[in-house]
Short mmCIF file of C-alpha atoms (C1' of nucleotides) in Angstrom, two decimals:
data_model
loop_
_atom_site.label_atom_id
_atom_site.label_comp_id
_atom_site.label_asym_id
_atom_site.label_seq_id
_atom_site.Cartn_x
_atom_site.Cartn_y
_atom_site.Cartn_z
CA UNK A 1 -0.02 -0.02 -0.06
CA UNK A 2 1.20 3.42 -0.77
CA UNK A 3 0.33 5.96 1.97
CA UNK A 4 -0.33 9.62 1.95
CA UNK A 5 0.23 11.59 5.46
CA UNK A 6 -2.08 14.13 6.56
CA UNK A 7 -1.58 16.26 9.81
CA UNK A 8 -4.73 16.35 11.78
CA UNK A 9 -4.83 17.99 15.05
CA UNK A 10 -7.54 17.97 17.43
CA UNK A 11 -9.02 14.59 15.88
CA UNK A 12 -9.74 11.40 17.34
CA UNK A 13 -10.30 8.90 14.54
CA UNK A 14 -11.45 5.82 16.43
CA UNK A 15 -13.99 7.84 18.60
CA UNK A 16 -15.38 9.73 15.57
CA UNK A 17 -15.85 6.29 13.84
CA UNK A 18 -17.39 4.84 16.81
CA UNK A 19 -19.68 7.60 17.76
CA UNK A 20 -22.95 6.36 15.91
CA UNK A 21 -22.90 8.63 13.14
CA UNK A 22 -21.44 6.18 10.51
CA UNK A 23 -21.71 2.35 10.51
CA UNK A 24 -19.36 0.83 8.09
CA UNK A 25 -15.91 1.40 9.07
CA UNK A 26 -14.01 -1.71 10.25
CA UNK A 27 -10.99 -2.27 12.33
CA UNK A 28 -7.94 -3.45 10.22
CA UNK A 29 -4.19 -3.60 10.85
CA UNK A 30 -3.75 -0.49 13.00
CA UNK A 31 -6.80 1.36 11.78
CA UNK A 32 -9.85 1.13 9.66
CA UNK A 33 -10.98 0.33 6.35
CA UNK A 34 -14.29 1.68 4.57
CA UNK A 35 -15.22 3.81 1.68
CA UNK A 36 -15.51 7.43 0.99
CA UNK A 37 -17.88 7.67 -1.85
CA UNK A 38 -16.50 5.28 -4.48
CA UNK A 39 -13.01 4.91 -3.09
CA UNK A 40 -11.77 2.17 -0.89
CA UNK A 41 -9.62 3.75 2.11
CA UNK A 42 -7.39 2.31 4.80
CA UNK A 43 -6.58 4.99 7.45
CA UNK A 44 -4.65 5.10 10.62
CA UNK A 45 -3.70 7.47 13.19
CA UNK A 46 -0.21 8.06 14.51
CA UNK A 47 -0.24 10.83 16.97
CA UNK A 48 -1.01 13.98 15.26
CA UNK A 49 -0.73 12.39 11.78
CA UNK A 50 -3.28 10.39 9.80
CA UNK A 51 -1.77 7.86 7.48
CA UNK A 52 -4.08 6.65 4.64
CA UNK A 53 -4.26 4.61 1.45
CA UNK A 54 -6.90 5.36 -1.06
CA UNK A 55 -7.82 3.29 -3.92
CA UNK A 56 -10.36 4.28 -6.68
CA UNK A 57 -12.52 2.27 -9.05
CA UNK A 58 -9.62 0.46 -10.71
CA UNK A 59 -7.88 -0.55 -7.58
CA UNK A 60 -5.03 1.90 -8.26
CA UNK A 61 -4.20 4.95 -6.15
CA UNK A 62 -6.06 7.92 -7.19
CA UNK A 63 -2.87 10.07 -8.32
CA UNK A 64 0.54 9.86 -7.86
CA UNK A 65 0.73 12.86 -5.78
CA UNK A 66 -1.93 11.84 -3.80
CA UNK A 67 -3.74 15.35 -3.92
CA UNK A 68 -7.24 13.98 -4.66
CA UNK A 69 -7.05 11.61 -2.03
CA UNK A 70 -5.67 14.08 0.51
CA UNK A 71 -8.45 16.62 -0.15
CA UNK A 72 -11.25 13.76 0.05
CA UNK A 73 -9.87 12.65 3.26
CA UNK A 74 -9.76 16.27 4.63
CA UNK A 75 -13.35 16.86 3.62
CA UNK A 76 -14.85 13.45 4.56
CA UNK A 77 -13.32 13.89 8.14
CA UNK A 78 -14.15 17.49 8.38
CA UNK A 79 -10.70 18.37 9.34
CA UNK A 80 -11.31 21.82 8.65
CA UNK A 81 -14.31 22.26 11.21
CA UNK A 82 -12.75 24.55 13.81
CA UNK A 83 -13.17 22.35 16.78
CA UNK A 84 -11.95 24.45 19.57
CA UNK A 85 -14.28 27.21 18.62
CA UNK A 86 -17.13 24.68 18.31
CA UNK A 87 -16.70 23.23 21.62
CA UNK A 88 -16.21 26.60 23.05
CA UNK A 89 -19.84 27.64 21.76
CA UNK A 90 -21.40 24.71 23.80
CA UNK A 91 -23.23 25.80 26.95
CA UNK A 92 -21.30 25.77 30.29
CA UNK A 93 -23.10 23.08 32.38
CA UNK A 94 -22.08 19.97 34.11
CA UNK A 95 -23.64 17.48 31.71
CA UNK A 96 -22.24 19.41 28.81
CA UNK A 97 -18.60 19.86 30.22
CA UNK A 98 -18.39 16.28 31.13
CA UNK A 99 -19.32 15.17 27.48
CA UNK A 100 -17.05 17.82 26.14
CA UNK A 101 -13.90 16.53 28.20
CA UNK A 102 -14.90 12.99 27.31
CA UNK A 103 -15.15 13.38 23.59
CA UNK A 104 -12.17 15.45 22.55
CA UNK A 105 -11.33 15.12 18.94
CA UNK A 106 -14.76 13.59 17.88
CA UNK A 107 -15.69 15.28 14.68
CA UNK A 108 -19.08 15.24 12.76
CA UNK A 109 -17.93 14.06 9.33
CA UNK A 110 -19.34 14.50 6.11
CA UNK A 111 -21.12 11.71 4.52
CA UNK A 112 -22.48 11.19 1.23
CA UNK A 113 -26.13 12.16 1.09
CA UNK A 114 -27.88 9.00 -0.25
CA UNK A 115 -25.53 6.80 1.62
CA UNK A 116 -26.22 8.71 4.73
CA UNK A 117 -30.07 8.98 4.19
CA UNK A 118 -30.60 5.19 3.11
CA UNK A 119 -28.39 4.05 6.19
CA UNK A 120 -30.50 6.07 8.71
CA UNK A 121 -33.73 4.69 7.11
CA UNK A 122 -32.38 1.21 7.97
CA UNK A 123 -31.79 2.42 11.66
CA UNK A 124 -35.08 2.71 13.16
CA UNK A 125 -35.51 0.68 16.33
CA UNK A 126 -32.04 -0.93 15.70
CA UNK A 127 -29.12 -1.10 17.74
CA UNK A 128 -25.71 0.00 16.45
CA UNK A 129 -24.31 -3.38 16.10
CA UNK A 130 -27.37 -4.32 13.97
CA UNK A 131 -27.18 -1.18 11.71
CA UNK A 132 -23.80 -2.25 10.78
CA UNK A 133 -24.82 -5.54 9.73
CA UNK A 134 -27.60 -4.04 7.55
CA UNK A 135 -25.18 -1.79 6.03
CA UNK A 136 -22.69 -4.44 5.26
CA UNK A 137 -25.22 -6.79 3.74
CA UNK A 138 -26.68 -4.14 1.58
CA UNK A 139 -23.06 -3.39 0.31
CA UNK A 140 -21.98 -7.03 -0.24
CA UNK A 141 -25.23 -7.67 -2.08
CA UNK A 142 -25.68 -4.46 -4.16
CA UNK A 143 -22.41 -2.60 -3.89
CA UNK A 144 -19.25 -3.19 -5.75
CA UNK A 145 -16.17 -4.66 -4.34
CA UNK A 146 -13.05 -2.67 -3.76
CA UNK A 147 -9.45 -3.57 -2.68
CA UNK A 148 -7.18 -1.36 -0.64
CA UNK A 149 -3.98 -3.52 0.21
CA UNK A 150 -5.13 -6.70 1.29
CA UNK A 151 -8.63 -5.73 2.35
CA UNK A 152 -11.84 -6.06 0.56
CA UNK A 153 -14.54 -3.43 0.97
CA UNK A 154 -17.84 -2.85 -0.79
CA UNK A 155 -19.11 0.74 -1.80
CA UNK A 156 -22.63 1.73 -0.80
CA UNK A 157 -25.07 0.85 -3.76
CA UNK A 158 -26.47 4.09 -5.42
CA UNK A 159 -30.08 4.77 -5.23
CA UNK A 160 -30.55 3.57 -8.87
CA UNK A 161 -29.12 0.23 -7.77
CA UNK A 162 -31.40 -0.17 -4.82
CA UNK A 163 -34.63 0.99 -6.82
CA UNK A 164 -33.92 -2.03 -9.06
CA UNK A 165 -34.03 -4.37 -6.36
CA UNK A 166 -37.07 -6.05 -5.02
CA UNK A 167 -38.43 -5.71 -1.52
CA UNK A 168 -37.47 -9.15 -0.97
CA UNK A 169 -33.92 -8.62 -1.76
CA UNK A 170 -33.90 -5.95 0.81
CA UNK A 171 -35.73 -8.19 3.24
CA UNK A 172 -32.98 -10.60 2.92
CA UNK A 173 -30.38 -7.94 4.03
CA UNK A 174 -32.28 -8.24 7.26
CA UNK A 175 -34.29 -4.80 6.99
CA UNK A 176 -37.61 -6.09 8.00
CA UNK A 177 -40.36 -3.53 7.46
CA UNK A 178 -37.92 -0.95 6.58
CA UNK A 179 -37.20 -2.46 3.10
CA UNK A 180 -40.56 -1.17 1.85
CA UNK A 181 -39.49 2.32 2.93
CA UNK A 182 -35.88 2.11 1.61
CA UNK A 183 -37.17 0.81 -1.77
CA UNK A 184 -39.85 3.46 -2.17
CA UNK A 185 -37.33 6.39 -1.31
CA UNK A 186 -34.74 4.91 -3.54
CA UNK A 187 -37.31 5.09 -6.28
CA UNK A 188 -38.05 8.74 -5.64
CA UNK A 189 -34.51 9.43 -5.77
CA UNK A 190 -33.66 7.32 -8.84
CA UNK A 191 -36.66 8.69 -10.76
CA UNK A 192 -35.26 12.23 -10.31
CA UNK A 193 -38.48 13.12 -8.47
CA UNK A 194 -36.18 14.08 -5.48
CA UNK A 195 -33.08 15.49 -5.91
CA UNK A 196 -30.95 15.13 -2.77
CA UNK A 197 -28.07 17.23 -4.11
CA UNK A 198 -30.35 20.28 -5.13
CA UNK A 199 -31.77 20.23 -1.84
CA UNK A 200 -28.60 21.77 -0.47
CA UNK A 201 -29.85 25.16 -1.42
CA UNK A 202 -32.63 24.86 1.00
CA UNK A 203 -32.96 26.46 4.56
CA UNK A 204 -32.84 23.91 7.46
CA UNK A 205 -36.63 23.86 8.06
CA UNK A 206 -37.36 23.39 4.19
CA UNK A 207 -34.61 20.85 3.91
CA UNK A 208 -36.20 19.15 6.94
CA UNK A 209 -39.61 19.18 5.41
CA UNK A 210 -38.32 17.62 2.17
CA UNK A 211 -36.59 14.70 3.83
CA UNK A 212 -39.69 14.03 6.14
CA UNK A 213 -41.63 13.66 2.94
CA UNK A 214 -39.68 10.61 2.09
CA UNK A 215 -41.10 7.19 3.04
CA UNK A 216 -39.35 5.99 6.36
CA UNK A 217 -38.06 9.36 7.19
CA UNK A 218 -39.49 11.35 10.17
CA UNK A 219 -38.11 14.19 12.41
CA UNK A 220 -35.40 12.05 13.97
CA UNK A 221 -33.83 10.66 10.82
CA UNK A 222 -34.41 13.79 8.94
CA UNK A 223 -32.27 15.61 11.57
CA UNK A 224 -29.54 12.93 11.36
CA UNK A 225 -29.24 13.39 7.87
CA UNK A 226 -29.26 17.32 8.18
CA UNK A 227 -26.51 17.00 10.49
CA UNK A 228 -24.19 14.10 9.10
CA UNK A 229 -24.88 14.79 5.39
CA UNK A 230 -25.81 18.43 4.89
CA UNK A 231 -23.56 20.09 7.36
CA UNK A 232 -26.37 21.57 9.20
CA UNK A 233 -24.41 21.60 12.62
CA UNK A 234 -27.62 23.08 14.41
CA UNK A 235 -29.67 20.00 13.88
CA UNK A 236 -30.68 18.15 17.03
CA UNK A 237 -31.60 14.75 16.44
CA UNK A 238 -33.75 13.50 19.42
CA UNK A 239 -33.59 9.60 20.01
CA UNK A 240 -34.16 7.59 23.19
CA UNK A 241 -30.63 8.20 24.40
CA UNK A 242 -30.52 12.04 24.07
CA UNK A 243 -34.13 11.97 25.45
CA UNK A 244 -32.91 10.26 28.56
CA UNK A 245 -29.92 12.80 28.93
CA UNK A 246 -32.04 15.73 28.57
CA UNK A 247 -34.95 14.75 30.74
CA UNK A 248 -32.49 13.56 33.38
CA UNK A 249 -29.85 16.43 33.27
CA UNK A 250 -31.99 19.32 32.17
CA UNK A 251 -35.20 18.42 33.67
CA UNK A 252 -34.52 16.37 36.63
CA UNK A 253 -37.64 17.42 38.88
CA UNK A 254 -40.36 17.28 35.88
CA UNK A 255 -42.57 14.38 35.87
CA UNK A 256 -43.40 14.78 32.39
CA UNK A 257 -41.47 16.73 29.59
CA UNK A 258 -43.48 17.02 26.43
CA UNK A 259 -41.82 16.18 23.06
CA UNK A 260 -42.47 20.09 21.75
CA UNK A 261 -41.08 21.18 24.96
CA UNK A 262 -38.00 18.94 24.61
CA UNK A 263 -37.54 20.00 20.90
CA UNK A 264 -37.70 23.72 21.62
CA UNK A 265 -35.19 23.41 24.38
CA UNK A 266 -32.70 21.54 22.12
CA UNK A 267 -33.05 23.92 19.41
CA UNK A 268 -32.27 27.00 21.58
CA UNK A 269 -30.22 26.01 24.68
CA UNK A 270 -27.20 24.52 22.80
CA UNK A 271 -26.59 27.07 20.39
CA UNK A 272 -25.23 27.39 16.81
CA UNK A 273 -23.61 23.79 16.88
CA UNK A 274 -26.31 22.16 18.73
CA UNK A 275 -25.76 19.10 16.36
CA UNK A 276 -22.29 18.76 17.78
CA UNK A 277 -23.41 19.32 21.38
CA UNK A 278 -26.01 16.66 20.68
CA UNK A 279 -23.26 14.02 19.49
CA UNK A 280 -21.11 14.60 22.50
CA UNK A 281 -23.81 13.93 24.95
CA UNK A 282 -24.99 11.23 22.99
CA UNK A 283 -21.62 9.46 22.69
CA UNK A 284 -20.72 10.24 26.39
CA UNK A 285 -24.01 8.52 27.45
CA UNK A 286 -23.53 5.48 25.43
CA UNK A 287 -19.86 4.69 26.56
CA UNK A 288 -20.82 5.42 30.31
CA UNK A 289 -23.79 2.91 30.17
CA UNK A 290 -21.63 0.45 28.34
CA UNK A 291 -19.60 0.37 31.33
CA UNK A 292 -22.02 0.03 34.22
CA UNK A 293 -25.27 -1.48 32.72
CA UNK A 294 -27.88 0.25 30.90
CA UNK A 295 -29.74 2.77 32.84
CA UNK A 296 -33.62 2.12 32.92
CA UNK A 297 -36.28 4.85 33.19
CA UNK A 298 -39.86 5.35 32.57
CA UNK A 299 -39.63 5.51 28.94
CA UNK A 300 -37.94 2.28 28.50
CA UNK A 301 -40.40 0.79 30.89
CA UNK A 302 -43.11 2.08 28.91
CA UNK A 303 -41.78 0.78 25.77
CA UNK A 304 -41.45 -2.94 27.00
CA UNK A 305 -44.93 -2.69 28.24
CA UNK A 306 -46.11 -1.85 24.79
CA UNK A 307 -43.90 -4.83 23.31
CA UNK A 308 -45.78 -7.00 25.84
CA UNK A 309 -49.05 -6.21 24.52
CA UNK A 310 -47.90 -6.64 20.93
CA UNK A 311 -46.63 -10.11 21.86
CA UNK A 312 -49.89 -10.96 23.62
CA UNK A 313 -51.87 -9.78 20.38
CA UNK A 314 -49.53 -12.00 18.23
CA UNK A 315 -50.19 -15.04 20.39
CA UNK A 316 -53.96 -14.15 20.61
CA UNK A 317 -54.10 -13.97 16.67
CA UNK A 318 -52.14 -17.25 16.33
CA UNK A 319 -49.69 -15.69 14.06
CA UNK A 320 -46.53 -17.87 13.49
CA UNK A 321 -43.58 -17.36 16.17
CA UNK A 322 -40.64 -15.31 14.85
CA UNK A 323 -38.84 -18.74 14.87
CA UNK A 324 -41.40 -20.75 12.72
CA UNK A 325 -41.53 -17.83 10.28
CA UNK A 326 -37.89 -17.74 9.96
CA UNK A 327 -37.73 -21.30 9.16
CA UNK A 328 -40.46 -20.95 6.59
CA UNK A 329 -38.45 -18.21 5.05
CA UNK A 330 -35.30 -20.50 4.92
CA UNK A 331 -37.35 -23.37 3.42
CA UNK A 332 -38.53 -20.99 0.67
CA UNK A 333 -34.94 -20.02 -0.18
CA UNK A 334 -33.68 -23.53 -0.43
CA UNK A 335 -36.58 -24.62 -2.53
CA UNK A 336 -35.73 -25.42 -6.08
CA UNK A 337 -36.01 -22.91 -8.72
CA UNK A 338 -38.45 -22.92 -11.51
"C1'" DA B 1 -34.95 -17.27 26.56
"C1'" DT B 2 -36.97 -12.95 26.07
"C1'" DA B 3 -36.80 -8.01 26.47
"C1'" DC B 4 -35.45 -4.48 23.74
"C1'" DA B 5 -33.31 -1.43 20.32
"C1'" DG B 6 -30.62 5.51 17.78
"C1'" DG B 7 -39.10 5.23 14.72
"C1'" DC B 8 -42.32 5.60 11.30
"C1'" DT B 9 -47.07 5.48 9.94
"C1'" DC B 10 -51.65 4.52 10.32
"C1'" DG B 11 -56.18 4.10 12.45
"C1'" DC B 12 -58.59 5.70 15.97
"C1'" DC B 13 -60.47 8.85 19.25
"C1'" DG C 1 -54.48 16.42 16.49
"C1'" DG C 2 -52.89 13.37 20.35
"C1'" DC C 3 -52.47 8.46 21.48
"C1'" DG C 4 -51.30 4.09 20.78
"C1'" DA C 5 -50.68 -0.32 17.88
"C1'" DG C 6 -48.27 -2.64 14.42
"C1'" DC C 7 -44.20 -3.45 12.00
"C1'" DC C 8 -39.09 -7.21 11.51
"C1'" DT C 9 -35.16 -8.89 13.26
"C1'" DG C 10 -30.81 -9.73 15.97
"C1'" DT C 11 -28.33 -8.92 20.15
"C1'" DA C 12 -27.41 -8.74 25.15
#
DNA sequence: ATACAGGCTCGCC
DNA sequence: GGCGAGCCTGTA
């Protein structure tokens, strides 16, 4: 592998890739392999230096002097974000200060729009480990294989490619009910009816509204795409983790905090880089609970009660168990063709 | 084993 | 126009 070297201060590669904003990078050698757009990339961190190898479609290095690759990496990892200033703009309170201290070097990266949107459509009601699996399955089945050094990686399939797939193809990538949404959205993009690139010109609220019009995209996912693909650093996605953090740290005495109240608070209190603040709070909370067991609260209890009811309903209606339907699915797959 | 995940959508009231 | 139920599947 031929390497290029890029100075990068104020950057923690591993934390950035493990902070739940991107799901396809895998550990390899002393660093990570993945893709940036259509290129296969190996990257590792040596102190204040990044060492990277980038292979384009034909498996050769992009250019001999590595200028394109250099620029692509700086852009993708947002090395131009003034991180010190951004962190200084966060509010000064105990929760925020702890997160800011814990997440030093964490950057919000610039992801390709379709890849980011599609991945987050797949993320609903899923844990990180599973989102990673879905992303990999989609890439293996519908993406293109690339090599960087000895490592094989797969590009994320373009909307046109997914639009040509069947719902069943996608279900076989473990998407479940998300398959229908991903397919419908892929078709809207692929047909040109919706143009993610041209939406860059829209204001935050207009862009959010456009994204929410896509099947499988609600406020949470739209905000993730605003933040991770459109550089709208104010966008503040509220998922169950952040909801817990906000309620516990900022509304400790309140019994019920309504969703509009929480949204209003998140949009005003955290300032112009609210999305960054959110990512820091999110990552910090996840890492803390990974150490010492998952904290339970009323919202999770509520959710489990709901799930119980669903299960009761399933039994009452004598639907096949998950186990049985999985076996039926497998049997169908192994049946002779034609 | 079984509860629970980084939700969205639709039907109901 | 708020509330709850249904949707799929893998992991802890």
